[in-house]
mmCIF file of C-alpha atoms in Angstrom:
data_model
loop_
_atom_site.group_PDB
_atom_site.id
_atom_site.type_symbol
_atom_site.label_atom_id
_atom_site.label_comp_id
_atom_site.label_asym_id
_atom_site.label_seq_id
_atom_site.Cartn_x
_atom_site.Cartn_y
_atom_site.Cartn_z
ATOM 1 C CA UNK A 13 -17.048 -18.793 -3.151
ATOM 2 C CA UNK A 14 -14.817 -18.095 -6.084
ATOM 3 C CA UNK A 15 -11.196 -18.314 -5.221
ATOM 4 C CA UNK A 16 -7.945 -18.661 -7.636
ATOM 5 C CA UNK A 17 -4.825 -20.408 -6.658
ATOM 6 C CA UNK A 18 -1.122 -19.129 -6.694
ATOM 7 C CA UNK A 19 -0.350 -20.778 -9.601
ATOM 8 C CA UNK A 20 -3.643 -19.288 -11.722
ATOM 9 C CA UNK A 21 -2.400 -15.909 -11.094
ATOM 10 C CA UNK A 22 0.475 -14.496 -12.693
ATOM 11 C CA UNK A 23 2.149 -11.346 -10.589
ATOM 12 C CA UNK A 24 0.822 -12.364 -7.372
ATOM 13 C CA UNK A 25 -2.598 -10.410 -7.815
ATOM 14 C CA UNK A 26 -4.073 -12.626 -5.125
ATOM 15 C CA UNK A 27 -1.905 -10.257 -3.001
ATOM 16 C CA UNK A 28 -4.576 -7.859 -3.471
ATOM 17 C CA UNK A 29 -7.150 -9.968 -1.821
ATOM 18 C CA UNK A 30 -4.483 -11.627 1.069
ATOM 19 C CA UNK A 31 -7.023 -13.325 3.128
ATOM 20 C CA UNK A 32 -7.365 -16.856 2.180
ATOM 21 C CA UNK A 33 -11.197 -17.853 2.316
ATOM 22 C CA UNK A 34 -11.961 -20.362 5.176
ATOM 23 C CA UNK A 35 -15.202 -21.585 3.589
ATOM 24 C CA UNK A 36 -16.719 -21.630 0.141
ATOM 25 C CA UNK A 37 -20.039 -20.569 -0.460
ATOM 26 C CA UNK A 38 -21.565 -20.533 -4.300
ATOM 27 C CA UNK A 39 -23.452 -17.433 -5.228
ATOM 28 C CA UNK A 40 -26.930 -18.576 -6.969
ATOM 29 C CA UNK A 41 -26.396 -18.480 -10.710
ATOM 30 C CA UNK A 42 -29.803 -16.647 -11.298
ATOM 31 C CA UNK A 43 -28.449 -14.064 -9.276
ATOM 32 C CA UNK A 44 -24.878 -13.851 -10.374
ATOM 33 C CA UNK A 45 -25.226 -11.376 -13.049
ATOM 34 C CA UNK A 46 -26.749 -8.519 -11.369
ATOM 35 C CA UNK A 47 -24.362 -9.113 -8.194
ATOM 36 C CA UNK A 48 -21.525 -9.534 -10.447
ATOM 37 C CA UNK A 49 -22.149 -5.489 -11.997
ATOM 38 C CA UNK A 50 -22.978 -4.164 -8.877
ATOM 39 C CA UNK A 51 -19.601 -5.717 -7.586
ATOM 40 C CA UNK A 52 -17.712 -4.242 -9.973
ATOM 41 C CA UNK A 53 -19.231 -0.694 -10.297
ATOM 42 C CA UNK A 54 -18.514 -0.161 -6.503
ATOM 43 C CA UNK A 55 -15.177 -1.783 -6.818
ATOM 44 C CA UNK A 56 -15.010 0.942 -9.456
ATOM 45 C CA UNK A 57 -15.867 3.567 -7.535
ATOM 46 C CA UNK A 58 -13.628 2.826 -4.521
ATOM 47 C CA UNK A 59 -10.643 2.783 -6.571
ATOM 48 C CA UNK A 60 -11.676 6.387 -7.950
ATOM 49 C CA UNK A 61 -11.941 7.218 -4.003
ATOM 50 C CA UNK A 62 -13.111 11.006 -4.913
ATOM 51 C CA UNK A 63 -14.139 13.045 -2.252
ATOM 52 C CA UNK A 64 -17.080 15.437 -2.219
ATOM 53 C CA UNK A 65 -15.257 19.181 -1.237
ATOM 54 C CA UNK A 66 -12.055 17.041 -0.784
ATOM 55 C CA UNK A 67 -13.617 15.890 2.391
ATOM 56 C CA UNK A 68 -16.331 13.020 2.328
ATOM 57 C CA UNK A 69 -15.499 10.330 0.126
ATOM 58 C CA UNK A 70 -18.149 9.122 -1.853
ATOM 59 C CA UNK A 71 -17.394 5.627 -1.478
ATOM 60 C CA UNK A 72 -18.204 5.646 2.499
ATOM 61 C CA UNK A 73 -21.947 6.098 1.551
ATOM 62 C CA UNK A 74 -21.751 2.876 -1.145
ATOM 63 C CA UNK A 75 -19.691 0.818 1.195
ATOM 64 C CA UNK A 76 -22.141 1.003 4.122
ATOM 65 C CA UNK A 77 -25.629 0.518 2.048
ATOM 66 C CA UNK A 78 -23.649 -2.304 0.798
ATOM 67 C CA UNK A 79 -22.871 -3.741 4.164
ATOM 68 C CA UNK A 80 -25.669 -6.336 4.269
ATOM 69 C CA UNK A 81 -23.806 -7.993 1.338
ATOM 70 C CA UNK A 82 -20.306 -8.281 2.033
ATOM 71 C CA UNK A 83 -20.101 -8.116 6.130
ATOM 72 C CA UNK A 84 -21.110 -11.499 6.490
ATOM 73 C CA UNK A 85 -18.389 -12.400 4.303
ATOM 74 C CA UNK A 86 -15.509 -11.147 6.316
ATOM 75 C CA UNK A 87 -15.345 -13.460 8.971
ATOM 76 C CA UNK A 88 -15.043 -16.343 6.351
ATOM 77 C CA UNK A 89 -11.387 -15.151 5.645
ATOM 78 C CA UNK A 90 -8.629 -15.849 7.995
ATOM 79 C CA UNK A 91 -7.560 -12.201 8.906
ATOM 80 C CA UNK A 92 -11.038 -10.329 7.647
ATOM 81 C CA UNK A 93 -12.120 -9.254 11.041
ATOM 82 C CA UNK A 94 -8.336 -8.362 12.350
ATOM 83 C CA UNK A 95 -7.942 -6.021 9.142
ATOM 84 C CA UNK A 96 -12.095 -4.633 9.035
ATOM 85 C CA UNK A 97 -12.941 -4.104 12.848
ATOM 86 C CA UNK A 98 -9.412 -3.740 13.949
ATOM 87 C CA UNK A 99 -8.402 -1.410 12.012
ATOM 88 C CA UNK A 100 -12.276 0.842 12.987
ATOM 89 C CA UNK A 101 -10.733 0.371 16.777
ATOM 90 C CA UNK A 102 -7.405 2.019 15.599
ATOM 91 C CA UNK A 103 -9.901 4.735 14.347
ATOM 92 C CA UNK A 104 -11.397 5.245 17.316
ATOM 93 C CA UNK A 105 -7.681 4.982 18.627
ATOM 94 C CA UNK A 106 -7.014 8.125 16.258
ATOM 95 C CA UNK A 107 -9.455 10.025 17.917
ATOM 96 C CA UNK A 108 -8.658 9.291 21.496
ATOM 97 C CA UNK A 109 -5.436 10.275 20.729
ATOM 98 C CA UNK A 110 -5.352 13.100 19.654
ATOM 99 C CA UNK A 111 -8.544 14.627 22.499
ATOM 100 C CA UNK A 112 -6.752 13.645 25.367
ATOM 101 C CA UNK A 113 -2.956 12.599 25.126
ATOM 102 C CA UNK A 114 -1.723 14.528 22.352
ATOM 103 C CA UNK A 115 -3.721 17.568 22.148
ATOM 104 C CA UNK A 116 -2.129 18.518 25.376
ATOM 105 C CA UNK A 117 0.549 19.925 24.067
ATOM 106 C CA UNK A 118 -0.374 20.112 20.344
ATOM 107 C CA UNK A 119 -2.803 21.922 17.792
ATOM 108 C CA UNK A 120 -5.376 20.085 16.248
ATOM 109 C CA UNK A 121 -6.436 20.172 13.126
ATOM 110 C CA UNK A 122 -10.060 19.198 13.190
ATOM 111 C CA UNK A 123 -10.882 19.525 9.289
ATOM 112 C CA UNK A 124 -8.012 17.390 8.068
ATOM 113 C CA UNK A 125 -7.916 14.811 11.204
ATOM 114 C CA UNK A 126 -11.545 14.339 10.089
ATOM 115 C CA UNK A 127 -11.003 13.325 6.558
ATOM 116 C CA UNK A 128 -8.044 11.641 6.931
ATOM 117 C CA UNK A 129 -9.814 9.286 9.984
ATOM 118 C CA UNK A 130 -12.814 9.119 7.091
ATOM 119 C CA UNK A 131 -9.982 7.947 4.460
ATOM 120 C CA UNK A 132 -8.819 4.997 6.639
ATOM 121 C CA UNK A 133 -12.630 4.634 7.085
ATOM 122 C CA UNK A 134 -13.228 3.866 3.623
ATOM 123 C CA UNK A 135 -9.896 1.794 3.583
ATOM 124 C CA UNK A 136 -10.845 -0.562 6.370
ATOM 125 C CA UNK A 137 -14.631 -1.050 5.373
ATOM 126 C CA UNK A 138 -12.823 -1.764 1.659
ATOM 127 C CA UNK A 139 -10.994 -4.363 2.611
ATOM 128 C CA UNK A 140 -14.237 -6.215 3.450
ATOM 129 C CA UNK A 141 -16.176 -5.543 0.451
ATOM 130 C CA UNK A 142 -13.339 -6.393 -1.883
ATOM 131 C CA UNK A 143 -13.072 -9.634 0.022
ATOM 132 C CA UNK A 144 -16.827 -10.146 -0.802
ATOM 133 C CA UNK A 145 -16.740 -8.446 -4.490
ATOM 134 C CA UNK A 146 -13.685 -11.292 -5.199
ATOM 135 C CA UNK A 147 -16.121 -14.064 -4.723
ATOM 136 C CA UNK A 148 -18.539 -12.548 -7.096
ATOM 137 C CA UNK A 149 -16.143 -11.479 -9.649
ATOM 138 C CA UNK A 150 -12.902 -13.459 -9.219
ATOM 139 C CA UNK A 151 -9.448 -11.549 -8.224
ATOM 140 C CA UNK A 152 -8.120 -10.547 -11.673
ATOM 141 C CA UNK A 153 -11.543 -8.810 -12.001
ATOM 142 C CA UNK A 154 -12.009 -7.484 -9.077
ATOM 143 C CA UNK A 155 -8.325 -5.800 -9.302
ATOM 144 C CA UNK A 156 -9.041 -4.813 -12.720
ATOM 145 C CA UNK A 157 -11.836 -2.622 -11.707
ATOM 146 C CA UNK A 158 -10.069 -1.613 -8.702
ATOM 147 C CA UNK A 159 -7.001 -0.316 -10.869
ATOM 148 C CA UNK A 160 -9.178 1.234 -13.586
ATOM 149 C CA UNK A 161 -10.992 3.531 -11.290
ATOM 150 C CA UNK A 162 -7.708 4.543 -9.672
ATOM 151 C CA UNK A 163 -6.429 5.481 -13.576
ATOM 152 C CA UNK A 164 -9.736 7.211 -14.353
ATOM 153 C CA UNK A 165 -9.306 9.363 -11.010
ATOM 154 C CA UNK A 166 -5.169 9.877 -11.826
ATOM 155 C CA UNK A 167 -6.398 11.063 -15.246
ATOM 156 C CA UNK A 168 -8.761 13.420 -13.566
ATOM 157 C CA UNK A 169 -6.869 14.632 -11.150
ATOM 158 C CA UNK A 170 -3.489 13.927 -10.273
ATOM 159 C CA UNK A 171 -1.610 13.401 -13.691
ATOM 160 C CA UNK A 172 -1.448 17.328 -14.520
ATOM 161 C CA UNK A 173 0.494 18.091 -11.063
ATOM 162 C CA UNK A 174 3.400 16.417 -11.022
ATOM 163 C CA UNK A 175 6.391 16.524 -13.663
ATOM 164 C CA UNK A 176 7.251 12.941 -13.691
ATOM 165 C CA UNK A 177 3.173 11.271 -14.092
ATOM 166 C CA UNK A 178 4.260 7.812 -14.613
ATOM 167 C CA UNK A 179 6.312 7.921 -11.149
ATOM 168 C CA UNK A 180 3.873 9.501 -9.347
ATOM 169 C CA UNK A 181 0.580 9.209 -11.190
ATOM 170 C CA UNK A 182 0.003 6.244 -13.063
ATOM 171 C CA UNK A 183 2.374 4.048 -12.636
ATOM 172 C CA UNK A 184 0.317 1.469 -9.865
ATOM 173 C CA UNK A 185 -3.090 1.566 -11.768
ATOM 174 C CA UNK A 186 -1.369 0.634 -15.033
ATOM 175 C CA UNK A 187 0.988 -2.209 -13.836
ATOM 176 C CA UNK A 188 -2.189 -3.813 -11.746
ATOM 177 C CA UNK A 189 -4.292 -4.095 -15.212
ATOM 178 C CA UNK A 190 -1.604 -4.847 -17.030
ATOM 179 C CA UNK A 191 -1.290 -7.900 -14.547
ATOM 180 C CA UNK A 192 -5.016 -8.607 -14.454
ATOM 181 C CA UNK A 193 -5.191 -8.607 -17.592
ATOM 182 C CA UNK A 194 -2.819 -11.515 -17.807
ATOM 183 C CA UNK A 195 -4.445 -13.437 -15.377
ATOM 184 C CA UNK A 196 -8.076 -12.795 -16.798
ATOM 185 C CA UNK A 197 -5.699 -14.795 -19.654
ATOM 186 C CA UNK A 198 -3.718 -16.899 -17.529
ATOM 187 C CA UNK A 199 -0.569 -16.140 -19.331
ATOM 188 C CA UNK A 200 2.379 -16.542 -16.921
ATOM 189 C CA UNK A 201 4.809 -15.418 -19.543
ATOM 190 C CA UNK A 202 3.452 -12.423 -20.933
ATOM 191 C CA UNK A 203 3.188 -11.714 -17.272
ATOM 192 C CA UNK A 204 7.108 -11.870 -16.840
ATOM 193 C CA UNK A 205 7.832 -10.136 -20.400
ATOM 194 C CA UNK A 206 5.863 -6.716 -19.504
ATOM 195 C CA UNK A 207 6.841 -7.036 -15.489
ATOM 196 C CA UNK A 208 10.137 -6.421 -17.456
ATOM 197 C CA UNK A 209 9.262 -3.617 -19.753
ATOM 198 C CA UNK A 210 7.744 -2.089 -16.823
ATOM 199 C CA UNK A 211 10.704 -2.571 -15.043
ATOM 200 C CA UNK A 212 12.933 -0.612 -18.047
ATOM 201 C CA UNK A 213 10.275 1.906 -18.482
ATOM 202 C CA UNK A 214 10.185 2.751 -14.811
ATOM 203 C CA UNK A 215 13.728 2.982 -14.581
ATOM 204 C CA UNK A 216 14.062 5.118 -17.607
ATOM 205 C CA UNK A 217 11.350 7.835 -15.313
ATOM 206 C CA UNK A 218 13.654 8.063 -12.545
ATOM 207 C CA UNK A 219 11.214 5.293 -10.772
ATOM 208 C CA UNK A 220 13.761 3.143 -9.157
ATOM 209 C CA UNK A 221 11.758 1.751 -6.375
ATOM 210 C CA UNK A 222 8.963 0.873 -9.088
ATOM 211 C CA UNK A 223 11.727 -0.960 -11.212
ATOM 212 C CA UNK A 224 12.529 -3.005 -8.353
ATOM 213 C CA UNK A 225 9.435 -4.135 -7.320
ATOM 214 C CA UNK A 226 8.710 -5.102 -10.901
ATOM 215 C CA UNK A 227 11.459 -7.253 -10.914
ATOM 216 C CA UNK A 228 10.648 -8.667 -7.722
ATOM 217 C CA UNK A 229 7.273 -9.663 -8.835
ATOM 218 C CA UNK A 230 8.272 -10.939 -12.116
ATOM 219 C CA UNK A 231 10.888 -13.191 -10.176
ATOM 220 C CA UNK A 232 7.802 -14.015 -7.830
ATOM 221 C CA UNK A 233 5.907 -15.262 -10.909
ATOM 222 C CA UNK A 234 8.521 -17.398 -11.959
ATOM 223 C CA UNK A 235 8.538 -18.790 -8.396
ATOM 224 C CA UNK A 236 4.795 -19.536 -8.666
ATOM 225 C CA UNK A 237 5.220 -21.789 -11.816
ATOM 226 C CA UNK A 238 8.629 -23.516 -10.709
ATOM 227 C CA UNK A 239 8.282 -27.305 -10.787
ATOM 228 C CA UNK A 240 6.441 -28.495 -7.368
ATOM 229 C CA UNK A 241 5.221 -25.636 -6.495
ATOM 230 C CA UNK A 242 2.338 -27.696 -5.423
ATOM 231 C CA UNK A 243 4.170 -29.598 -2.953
ATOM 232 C CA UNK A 244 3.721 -29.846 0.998
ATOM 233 C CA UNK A 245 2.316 -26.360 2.336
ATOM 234 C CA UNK A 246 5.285 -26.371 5.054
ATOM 235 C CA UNK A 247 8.266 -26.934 2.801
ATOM 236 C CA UNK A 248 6.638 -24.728 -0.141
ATOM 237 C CA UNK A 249 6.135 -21.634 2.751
ATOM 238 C CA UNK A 250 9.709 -22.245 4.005
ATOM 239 C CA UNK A 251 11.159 -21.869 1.074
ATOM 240 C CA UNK A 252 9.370 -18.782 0.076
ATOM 241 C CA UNK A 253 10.377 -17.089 2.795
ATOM 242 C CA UNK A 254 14.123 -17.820 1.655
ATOM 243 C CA UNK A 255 12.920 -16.706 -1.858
ATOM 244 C CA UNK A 256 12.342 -13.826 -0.204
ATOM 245 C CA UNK A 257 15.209 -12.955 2.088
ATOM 246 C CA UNK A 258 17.673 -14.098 -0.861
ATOM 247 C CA UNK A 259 15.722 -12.016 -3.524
ATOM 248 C CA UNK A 260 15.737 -9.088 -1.604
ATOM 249 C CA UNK A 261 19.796 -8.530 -0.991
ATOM 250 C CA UNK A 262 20.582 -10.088 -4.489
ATOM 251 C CA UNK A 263 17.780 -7.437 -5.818
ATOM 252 C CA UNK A 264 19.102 -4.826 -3.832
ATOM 253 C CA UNK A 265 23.368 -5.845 -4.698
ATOM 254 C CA UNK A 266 22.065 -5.922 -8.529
ATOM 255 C CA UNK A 267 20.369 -2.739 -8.583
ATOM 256 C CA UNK A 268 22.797 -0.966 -6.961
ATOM 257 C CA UNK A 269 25.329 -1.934 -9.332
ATOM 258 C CA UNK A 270 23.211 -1.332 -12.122
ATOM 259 C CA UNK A 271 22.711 2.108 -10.459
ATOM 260 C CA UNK A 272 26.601 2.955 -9.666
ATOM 261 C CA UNK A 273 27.561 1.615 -13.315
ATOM 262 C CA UNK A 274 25.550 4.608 -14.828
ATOM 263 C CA UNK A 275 23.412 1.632 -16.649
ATOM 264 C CA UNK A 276 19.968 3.837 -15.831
ATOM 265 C CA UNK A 277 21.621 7.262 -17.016
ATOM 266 C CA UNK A 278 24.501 9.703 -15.919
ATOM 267 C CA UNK A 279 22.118 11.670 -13.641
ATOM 268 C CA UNK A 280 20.471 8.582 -11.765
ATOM 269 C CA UNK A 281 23.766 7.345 -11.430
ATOM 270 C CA UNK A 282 25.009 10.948 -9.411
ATOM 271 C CA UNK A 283 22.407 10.737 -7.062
ATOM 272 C CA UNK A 284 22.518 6.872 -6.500
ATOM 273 C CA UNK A 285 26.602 7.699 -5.729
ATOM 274 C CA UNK A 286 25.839 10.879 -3.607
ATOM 275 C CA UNK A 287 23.245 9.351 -0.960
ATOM 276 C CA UNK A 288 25.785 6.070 -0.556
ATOM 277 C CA UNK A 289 28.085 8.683 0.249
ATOM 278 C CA UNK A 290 26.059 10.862 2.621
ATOM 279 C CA UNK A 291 24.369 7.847 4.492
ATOM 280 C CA UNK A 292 26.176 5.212 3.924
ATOM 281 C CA UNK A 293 24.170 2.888 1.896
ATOM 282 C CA UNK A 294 21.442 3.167 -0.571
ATOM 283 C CA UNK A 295 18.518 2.519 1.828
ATOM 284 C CA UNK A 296 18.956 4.902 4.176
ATOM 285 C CA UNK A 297 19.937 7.878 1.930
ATOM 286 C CA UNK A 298 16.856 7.365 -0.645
ATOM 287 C CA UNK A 299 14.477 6.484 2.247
ATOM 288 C CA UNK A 300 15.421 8.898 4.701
ATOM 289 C CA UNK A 301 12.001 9.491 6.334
ATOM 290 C CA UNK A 302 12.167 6.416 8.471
ATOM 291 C CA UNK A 303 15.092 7.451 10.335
ATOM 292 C CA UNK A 304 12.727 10.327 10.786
ATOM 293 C CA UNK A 305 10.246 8.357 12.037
ATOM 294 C CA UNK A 306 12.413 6.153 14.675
ATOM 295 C CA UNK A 307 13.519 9.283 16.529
ATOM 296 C CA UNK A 308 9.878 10.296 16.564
ATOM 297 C CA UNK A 309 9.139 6.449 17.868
ATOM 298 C CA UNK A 310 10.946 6.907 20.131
ATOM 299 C CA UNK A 311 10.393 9.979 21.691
ATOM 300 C CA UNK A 312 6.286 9.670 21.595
ATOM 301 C CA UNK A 313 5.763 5.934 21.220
ATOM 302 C CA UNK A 314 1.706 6.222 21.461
ATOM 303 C CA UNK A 315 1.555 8.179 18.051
ATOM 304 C CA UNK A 316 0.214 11.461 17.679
ATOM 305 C CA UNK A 317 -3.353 10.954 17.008
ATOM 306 C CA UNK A 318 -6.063 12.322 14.136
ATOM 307 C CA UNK A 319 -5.539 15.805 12.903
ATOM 308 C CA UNK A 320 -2.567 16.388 15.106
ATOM 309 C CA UNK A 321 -0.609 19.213 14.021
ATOM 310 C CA UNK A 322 3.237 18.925 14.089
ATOM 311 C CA UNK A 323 5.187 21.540 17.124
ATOM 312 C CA UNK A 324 8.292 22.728 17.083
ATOM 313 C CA UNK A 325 9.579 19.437 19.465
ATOM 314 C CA UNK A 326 8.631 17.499 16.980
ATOM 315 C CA UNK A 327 10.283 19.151 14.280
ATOM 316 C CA UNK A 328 13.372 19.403 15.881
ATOM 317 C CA UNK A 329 12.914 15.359 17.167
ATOM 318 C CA UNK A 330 12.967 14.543 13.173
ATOM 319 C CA UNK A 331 15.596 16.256 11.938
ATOM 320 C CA UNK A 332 17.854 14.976 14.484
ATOM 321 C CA UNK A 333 17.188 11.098 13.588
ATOM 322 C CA UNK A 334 18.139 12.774 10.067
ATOM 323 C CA UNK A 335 20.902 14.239 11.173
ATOM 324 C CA UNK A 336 23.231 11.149 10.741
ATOM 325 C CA UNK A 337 22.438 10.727 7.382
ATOM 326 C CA UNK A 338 24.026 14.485 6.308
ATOM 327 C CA UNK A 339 21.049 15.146 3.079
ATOM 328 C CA UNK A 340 21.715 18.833 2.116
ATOM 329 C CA UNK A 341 18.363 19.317 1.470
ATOM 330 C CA UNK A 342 16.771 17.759 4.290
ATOM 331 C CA UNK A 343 15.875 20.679 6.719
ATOM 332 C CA UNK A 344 13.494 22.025 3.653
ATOM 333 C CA UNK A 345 12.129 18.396 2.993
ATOM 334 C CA UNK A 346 10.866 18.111 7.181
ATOM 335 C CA UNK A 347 9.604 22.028 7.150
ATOM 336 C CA UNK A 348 7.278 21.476 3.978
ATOM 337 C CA UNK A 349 7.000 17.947 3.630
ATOM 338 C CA UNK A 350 6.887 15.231 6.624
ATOM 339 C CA UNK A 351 5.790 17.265 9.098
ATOM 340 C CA UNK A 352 4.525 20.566 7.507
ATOM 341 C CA UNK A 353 1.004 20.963 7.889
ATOM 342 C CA UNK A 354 -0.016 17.321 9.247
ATOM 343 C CA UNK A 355 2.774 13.955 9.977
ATOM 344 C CA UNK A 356 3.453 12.604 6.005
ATOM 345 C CA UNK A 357 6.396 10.014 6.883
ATOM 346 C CA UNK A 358 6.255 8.749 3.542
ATOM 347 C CA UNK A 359 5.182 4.960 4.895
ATOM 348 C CA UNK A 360 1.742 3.365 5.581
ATOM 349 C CA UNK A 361 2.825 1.709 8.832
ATOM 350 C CA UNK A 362 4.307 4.734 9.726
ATOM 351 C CA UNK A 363 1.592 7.035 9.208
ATOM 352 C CA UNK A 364 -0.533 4.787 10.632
ATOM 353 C CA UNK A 365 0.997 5.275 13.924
ATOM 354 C CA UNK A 366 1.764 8.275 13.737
ATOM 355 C CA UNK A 367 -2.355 9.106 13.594
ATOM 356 C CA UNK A 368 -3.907 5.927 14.822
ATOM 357 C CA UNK A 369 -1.492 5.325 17.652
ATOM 358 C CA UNK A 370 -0.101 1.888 18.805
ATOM 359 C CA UNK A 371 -3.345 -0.185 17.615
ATOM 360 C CA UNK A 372 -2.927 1.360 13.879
ATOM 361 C CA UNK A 373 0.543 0.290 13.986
ATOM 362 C CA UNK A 374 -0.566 -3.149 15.057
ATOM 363 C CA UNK A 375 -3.080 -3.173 12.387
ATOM 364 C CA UNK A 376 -0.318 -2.168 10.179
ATOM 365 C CA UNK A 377 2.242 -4.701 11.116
ATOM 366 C CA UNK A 378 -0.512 -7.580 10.343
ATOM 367 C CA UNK A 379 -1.269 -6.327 7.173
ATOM 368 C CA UNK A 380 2.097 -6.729 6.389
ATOM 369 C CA UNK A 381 2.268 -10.654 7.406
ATOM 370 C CA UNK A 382 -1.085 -11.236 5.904
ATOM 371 C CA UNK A 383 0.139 -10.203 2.681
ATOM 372 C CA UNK A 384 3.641 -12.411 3.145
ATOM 373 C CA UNK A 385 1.515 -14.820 4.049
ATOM 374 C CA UNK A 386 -0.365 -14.911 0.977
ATOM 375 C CA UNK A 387 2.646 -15.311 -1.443
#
């Protein structure tokens, strides 16, 4: 099987194919070709992820006749069967949620509870196939494709509604082939110089969680080609986990300075002062959704379940964790936003409890170390 080392890969794209393989298996070269085109016209086609009435995607169909080629694969990677059949159970979890715990005393919304449970569906099942479409194609490829059919679907259909497109619309797909590209060309450095135009450009479209992760993975691929980075697996995860805890408040004291200094504009700098100064610091006020989500936690820890539809309780639950952090706007932003007609909290691992109950937020919360892991 295929596989590509940290130090191949600039901007960590082997974080889009976390789980390490545990064997290696060569594909026969006679039949490389053909596998190799049919690997990367699905991968295609799950990163468009376009759904037929804006209910069934069409990937679910492709993923499952596909199944005799890439579900033997998953149990070669450390993690495959956690993230694949794991995260079908938290399905399953969705459903029994919302049937007999939460649809007591809540309205359920059968039309969306069925495509979003179809969405994470598709997302699960993905997960395998991309594991076995990497060993056919290599991970550069495989997230070039990926990335190209999520541009040709933004291009489609998502670009034209929003005012600020790059923030919202293309903005991932375009930073992933930017860094496939590089890594298709092994160039560490370009790697670094457009992570940084990406990182000015962002900032420039009122993107300021975009800028800092592009500065965080530009210092990651600078990590990556540091001198003995081959060194003793122990010692080398160690100190990437220090990487990380140190990047992360220096990133965070930099940009906010940055921010307050009016270096990103007069109007970034306003709202950067005024949510310090309603919630004390700068990731509480511009992520305000998760103290949302703790008083909801807290007050239904077994989720909510597929399709549920937000009550008045619930409602009223949220905007008291967001009381504390005194946003003007806020009452509006619960009403038509979070918890309008279905729970948006504006978090994977948070909407993933919130409709797939305590095992999707397991699931969740070992994504999340599988993909620390694989830095």
């Amino acid at each position: 099987m295929s596989t590509i080392g940290a130090s191949d890969v600039p901007g960590g794209i082997q974080t889009f194919a976390p789980l390490r393989p545990a064997v290696s298996e060569a594909v026969p070269r006679e039949t490389r070709p053909y596998l190799a085109a049919l690997a990367a016209t699905a991968t295609f086609v799950l990163g468009v992820n376009y759904r037929v009435g804006g209910f069934l995607p069409v990937a679910l169909p492709l993923l499952l006749a596909l199944a005799p080629l890439w579900l033997p694969q998953v149990r070669r990677y450390r993690g495959g069967p956690l993230v694949v059949f794991g995260g079908l159970l938290a399905v399953l979890s969705g459903y029994w949620l919302i049937r007999i715990v939460t649809g007591i005393d809540h309205e359920l919304d059968e039309r969306a509870g069925m495509a979003t449970g179809l969405a994470y569906v598709v997302a699960f099942l993905g997960v395998g196939f991309l594991l076995w479409a990497r060993s056919v194609l290599d991970v550069p490829a495989t997230a070039l494709a990926y990335a190209l059919g999520v541009l040709a679907s933004t291009a489609a259909f998502q670009a034209g509604a929003t005012d600020n497109p790059w923030k919202f619309a293309y903005s991932w797909p375009v930073i992933v082939i930017v860094l496939a590209a590089c890594a298709l060309k092994r160039s560490h450095h370009a790697a670094v110089g457009l992570l940084l135009v990406l990182a000015a450009f962002s900032a420039a479209s009122d993107a300021r969680s975009l800028m800092g992760i592009c500065l965080a993975t530009a210092a990651l691929v600078l990590w990556q080609r540091r001198p003995g980075a081959g060194s003793h697996a122990l010692a080398r995860r160690g100190s990437t986990l220090v990487l990380l805890a140190v990047m992360a408040y220096a990133g965070y004291s930099v940009v906010t300075s940055l921010l307050l200094g009016g270096a990103l504009g007069d109007e970034t700098r306003e709202r950067t002062q005024a949510q310090i100064e309603r919630s004390g610091n700068l990731l509480t006020g511009g992520r305000p959704e998760w103290s949302a989500t703790v008083a909801l936690m807290r007050d239904q820890p077994e989720g909510f379940g597929l399709g549920a539809v937000p009550n008045f309780h619930d409602v009223a639950t949220a905007k008291t964790g967001l009381a504390p952090l005194n946003i003007p706007t806020i009452e509006g932003y619960v009403d038509n936003y979070m918890l309008g007609p279905q729970f948006t909290l504006h978090s994977v691992v948070a909407d993933m409890w919130a409709s797939l109950g305590v095992v999707g937020l397991v699931v969740a919360l070992a994504v999340v170390c599988l993909l620390i892991g694989s830095l």
